[in-house]
Amino acid sequence: MLISARMGESESGGARILVVRCDCGFEVRGTGDEVVERMQDHARNVHNMTATREQVLDRATSA
Amino acid sequence: MLRLNDGVPELAGPCGPEPWYLEVGPDEDPVEVVSRLSANLLGPPLLAHSTSWRRGRGGVILSFIVVIADGQAPDFEGVPIGRAELARNSATEAARSIAAAQVIEHGLRHLSWLAKEDQVVKGVLSDEWKRLLEGYVPEPFQHV
């Protein structure tokens, strides 16, 4: 996979906040749905690649 | 992604000073992909030309030089480009390791060659670019 997504997560007020970072340095932070949507947009618009939801969420590391 | 800033060449793209990697599908044209994404993100380029290839990231990496106009895409911060020695090995083997700076150096040497040999490239590059490229020894497309 061209984009290596590293994820950290923390919980705030009951909502799980995730962090996803592309190898190029682009980073998104938000709920699972938010980071998936934004990272998929980034993958398509900047790297011409398709990132599945599973690929984006698959690289979680502890915050 | 190159542009001139007060006569100094700089890298300016979505990944800042880092190489900007694009994935090209099996039925896609690399030049079309590079030109399209460049135009979508930074505005239409003056020039998009492949300059070298190498193995990496589980496939073949085709390096491109993309030149944009001076001052184009001001939202993307530029990083000045310095000179570098090329990565070399034997007549039949590629260099064992290649740094991004070496790929860029080779790309600019290739552009220097095009600025002399290719009428289309001559027509789109500014006089300032041509003067800058005089300092680069011309080189054709190469397996690095």
Short mmCIF file of C-alpha atoms in Angstrom, two decimals:
data_model
loop_
_atom_site.label_atom_id
_atom_site.label_comp_id
_atom_site.label_asym_id
_atom_site.label_seq_id
_atom_site.Cartn_x
_atom_site.Cartn_y
_atom_site.Cartn_z
CA MET A 1 0.00 0.00 0.00
CA LEU A 2 1.47 3.30 -1.07
CA ILE A 3 0.11 5.21 1.89
CA SER A 4 1.22 3.91 5.23
CA ALA A 5 -1.39 5.04 7.73
CA ARG A 6 -0.40 5.15 11.35
CA MET A 7 -3.11 5.68 13.82
CA GLY A 8 -3.34 6.68 17.39
CA GLU A 9 -6.51 6.99 19.32
CA SER A 10 -7.76 8.61 22.47
CA GLU A 11 -11.11 8.96 24.06
CA SER A 12 -12.61 12.32 24.89
CA GLY A 13 -16.02 12.74 26.41
CA GLY A 14 -17.06 9.31 25.21
CA ALA A 15 -16.18 9.95 21.57
CA ARG A 16 -13.23 8.01 20.23
CA ILE A 17 -10.82 10.33 18.47
CA LEU A 18 -8.52 8.78 15.93
CA VAL A 19 -5.39 10.12 14.30
CA VAL A 20 -4.28 8.93 10.88
CA ARG A 21 -1.10 10.07 9.20
CA CYS A 22 -0.09 9.53 5.60
CA ASP A 23 3.54 8.79 4.75
CA CYS A 24 3.67 12.17 3.03
CA GLY A 25 2.95 13.92 6.33
CA PHE A 26 -0.73 14.67 5.86
CA GLU A 27 -2.60 14.01 9.08
CA VAL A 28 -6.27 13.84 9.95
CA ARG A 29 -7.92 13.66 13.33
CA GLY A 30 -11.50 12.82 14.17
CA THR A 31 -14.00 10.02 14.58
CA GLY A 32 -13.58 6.82 12.63
CA ASP A 33 -15.95 7.94 9.89
CA GLU A 34 -14.32 11.37 9.66
CA VAL A 35 -10.77 10.10 9.32
CA VAL A 36 -11.79 7.46 6.81
CA GLU A 37 -13.57 10.00 4.61
CA ARG A 38 -10.79 12.58 4.78
CA MET A 39 -7.98 10.08 4.29
CA GLN A 40 -9.77 8.47 1.35
CA ASP A 41 -10.17 11.93 -0.21
CA HIS A 42 -6.49 12.61 0.37
CA ALA A 43 -5.44 9.26 -1.10
CA ARG A 44 -7.53 9.82 -4.21
CA ASN A 45 -6.83 13.52 -4.79
CA VAL A 46 -3.14 13.62 -3.88
CA HIS A 47 -1.85 10.10 -4.56
CA ASN A 48 -4.34 8.78 -7.14
CA MET A 49 -4.99 5.73 -5.06
CA THR A 50 -7.97 4.02 -3.52
CA ALA A 51 -7.74 3.41 0.21
CA THR A 52 -10.41 1.16 1.67
CA ARG A 53 -12.00 1.84 5.01
CA GLU A 54 -10.23 -1.20 6.38
CA GLN A 55 -6.86 0.00 5.11
CA VAL A 56 -7.31 3.38 6.76
CA LEU A 57 -8.44 1.89 10.06
CA ASP A 58 -6.11 -1.08 10.02
CA ARG A 59 -2.92 0.54 11.29
CA ALA A 60 -4.09 1.71 14.72
CA THR A 61 -1.47 2.23 17.38
CA SER A 62 -2.09 3.26 20.92
CA ALA A 63 -2.07 7.01 21.48
CA MET B 1 7.29 19.82 -8.79
CA LEU B 2 9.68 22.65 -9.59
CA ARG B 3 9.40 26.40 -9.82
CA LEU B 4 11.81 29.30 -9.74
CA ASN B 5 11.84 31.67 -6.79
CA ASP B 6 14.05 34.71 -7.45
CA GLY B 7 16.11 32.61 -9.82
CA VAL B 8 16.54 29.72 -7.38
CA PRO B 9 14.90 26.38 -8.22
CA GLU B 10 12.72 25.02 -5.47
CA LEU B 11 10.57 22.01 -4.75
CA ALA B 12 6.94 22.85 -4.14
CA GLY B 13 4.24 20.24 -3.95
CA PRO B 14 1.64 18.52 -1.80
CA CYS B 15 4.33 16.67 0.14
CA GLY B 16 6.61 19.67 0.68
CA PRO B 17 10.25 18.69 0.43
CA GLU B 18 9.42 14.98 0.34
CA PRO B 19 8.93 13.07 -2.91
CA TRP B 20 5.35 13.17 -4.09
CA TYR B 21 4.27 9.61 -4.87
CA LEU B 22 1.36 8.84 -7.16
CA GLU B 23 -0.07 5.43 -7.91
CA VAL B 24 -0.66 4.59 -11.56
CA GLY B 25 -3.20 1.90 -12.33
CA PRO B 26 -2.53 -0.83 -14.92
CA ASP B 27 -4.67 0.92 -17.52
CA GLU B 28 -3.57 4.47 -16.76
CA ASP B 29 -1.07 6.62 -18.59
CA PRO B 30 1.60 7.90 -16.14
CA VAL B 31 1.93 11.24 -17.93
CA GLU B 32 -1.84 11.77 -17.83
CA VAL B 33 -2.00 10.94 -14.12
CA VAL B 34 0.88 13.26 -13.26
CA SER B 35 -0.46 16.11 -15.39
CA ARG B 36 -4.01 15.74 -14.07
CA LEU B 37 -3.14 15.66 -10.40
CA SER B 38 -0.63 18.45 -10.79
CA ALA B 39 -3.23 20.62 -12.49
CA ASN B 40 -5.92 19.78 -9.93
CA LEU B 41 -3.74 20.61 -6.93
CA LEU B 42 -1.37 23.33 -8.12
CA GLY B 43 -2.78 24.57 -11.40
CA PRO B 44 -1.76 23.64 -14.95
CA PRO B 45 1.93 22.78 -15.24
CA LEU B 46 4.22 24.22 -17.89
CA LEU B 47 5.93 20.90 -18.37
CA ALA B 48 5.65 17.29 -17.16
CA HIS B 49 8.37 14.92 -18.29
CA SER B 50 9.65 11.57 -17.07
CA THR B 51 13.37 11.54 -16.37
CA SER B 52 14.37 8.20 -14.84
CA TRP B 53 13.10 4.95 -13.37
CA ARG B 54 14.09 2.61 -10.58
CA ARG B 55 12.75 -0.32 -8.61
CA GLY B 56 11.18 0.47 -5.27
CA ARG B 57 8.06 0.24 -3.10
CA GLY B 58 7.24 -3.16 -4.60
CA GLY B 59 7.15 -1.91 -8.14
CA VAL B 60 8.71 0.45 -10.65
CA ILE B 61 9.05 4.12 -9.74
CA LEU B 62 8.97 6.46 -12.70
CA SER B 63 10.36 9.86 -11.76
CA PHE B 64 8.91 13.00 -13.29
CA ILE B 65 9.98 16.60 -13.45
CA VAL B 66 6.96 18.91 -13.36
CA VAL B 67 7.67 22.60 -13.89
CA ILE B 68 5.17 25.23 -12.83
CA ALA B 69 5.30 28.98 -13.36
CA ASP B 70 7.17 31.29 -11.01
CA GLY B 71 4.84 32.23 -8.18
CA GLN B 72 2.31 29.55 -9.05
CA ALA B 73 0.71 27.66 -6.16
CA PRO B 74 1.87 30.14 -3.47
CA ASP B 75 0.03 28.13 -0.82
CA PHE B 76 2.57 25.34 -1.24
CA GLU B 77 5.78 26.21 0.54
CA GLY B 78 8.93 25.85 -1.55
CA VAL B 79 12.20 24.28 -0.50
CA PRO B 80 15.38 25.37 -2.34
CA ILE B 81 17.13 22.70 -4.37
CA GLY B 82 20.86 22.23 -4.00
CA ARG B 83 23.32 20.31 -6.14
CA ALA B 84 24.09 16.61 -5.58
CA GLU B 85 26.39 13.96 -6.94
CA LEU B 86 24.56 11.36 -9.00
CA ALA B 87 24.09 7.79 -7.78
CA ARG B 88 26.02 5.47 -10.06
CA ASN B 89 27.13 1.86 -10.32
CA SER B 90 28.44 -0.25 -13.20
CA ALA B 91 27.50 -0.17 -16.87
CA THR B 92 24.88 -2.89 -16.32
CA GLU B 93 23.79 -2.44 -12.73
CA ALA B 94 21.83 0.37 -11.11
CA ALA B 95 23.07 2.22 -8.07
CA ARG B 96 22.39 0.36 -4.84
CA SER B 97 20.85 3.31 -3.06
CA ILE B 98 19.46 6.55 -4.39
CA ALA B 99 18.55 9.62 -2.41
CA ALA B 100 15.76 11.95 -3.44
CA ALA B 101 18.31 14.73 -4.00
CA GLN B 102 20.11 12.55 -6.51
CA VAL B 103 16.90 11.84 -8.41
CA ILE B 104 16.23 15.58 -8.56
CA GLU B 105 19.78 16.31 -9.69
CA HIS B 106 19.45 13.80 -12.49
CA GLY B 107 16.03 15.21 -13.38
CA LEU B 108 17.49 18.69 -13.75
CA ARG B 109 20.37 17.40 -15.84
CA HIS B 110 17.79 15.70 -18.03
CA LEU B 111 15.84 18.94 -18.26
CA SER B 112 19.05 20.69 -19.25
CA TRP B 113 19.38 18.24 -22.12
CA LEU B 114 15.76 18.73 -23.15
CA ALA B 115 16.18 22.52 -23.06
CA LYS B 116 18.81 22.10 -25.75
CA GLU B 117 17.33 19.25 -27.78
CA ASP B 118 13.53 19.52 -27.59
CA GLN B 119 11.76 22.38 -29.34
CA VAL B 120 8.64 22.06 -27.18
CA VAL B 121 10.62 22.24 -23.95
CA LYS B 122 12.63 25.16 -25.30
CA GLY B 123 9.39 26.94 -26.02
CA VAL B 124 7.83 26.59 -22.57
CA LEU B 125 10.85 27.25 -20.37
CA SER B 126 11.63 30.84 -19.49
CA ASP B 127 14.98 32.42 -20.29
CA GLU B 128 15.69 32.35 -16.57
CA TRP B 129 15.17 28.59 -16.48
CA LYS B 130 17.43 28.13 -19.47
CA ARG B 131 20.16 30.20 -17.85
CA LEU B 132 19.88 28.15 -14.66
CA LEU B 133 20.05 24.87 -16.58
CA GLU B 134 23.29 25.94 -18.25
CA GLY B 135 24.91 24.95 -14.97
CA TYR B 136 23.72 21.33 -15.27
CA VAL B 137 25.53 18.80 -17.46
CA PRO B 138 22.89 17.48 -19.88
CA GLU B 139 21.86 13.83 -19.45
CA PRO B 140 19.23 11.76 -21.28
CA PHE B 141 16.66 9.43 -19.65
CA GLN B 142 18.43 6.95 -17.43
CA HIS B 143 17.86 3.88 -15.30
CA VAL B 144 19.04 5.03 -11.92
#
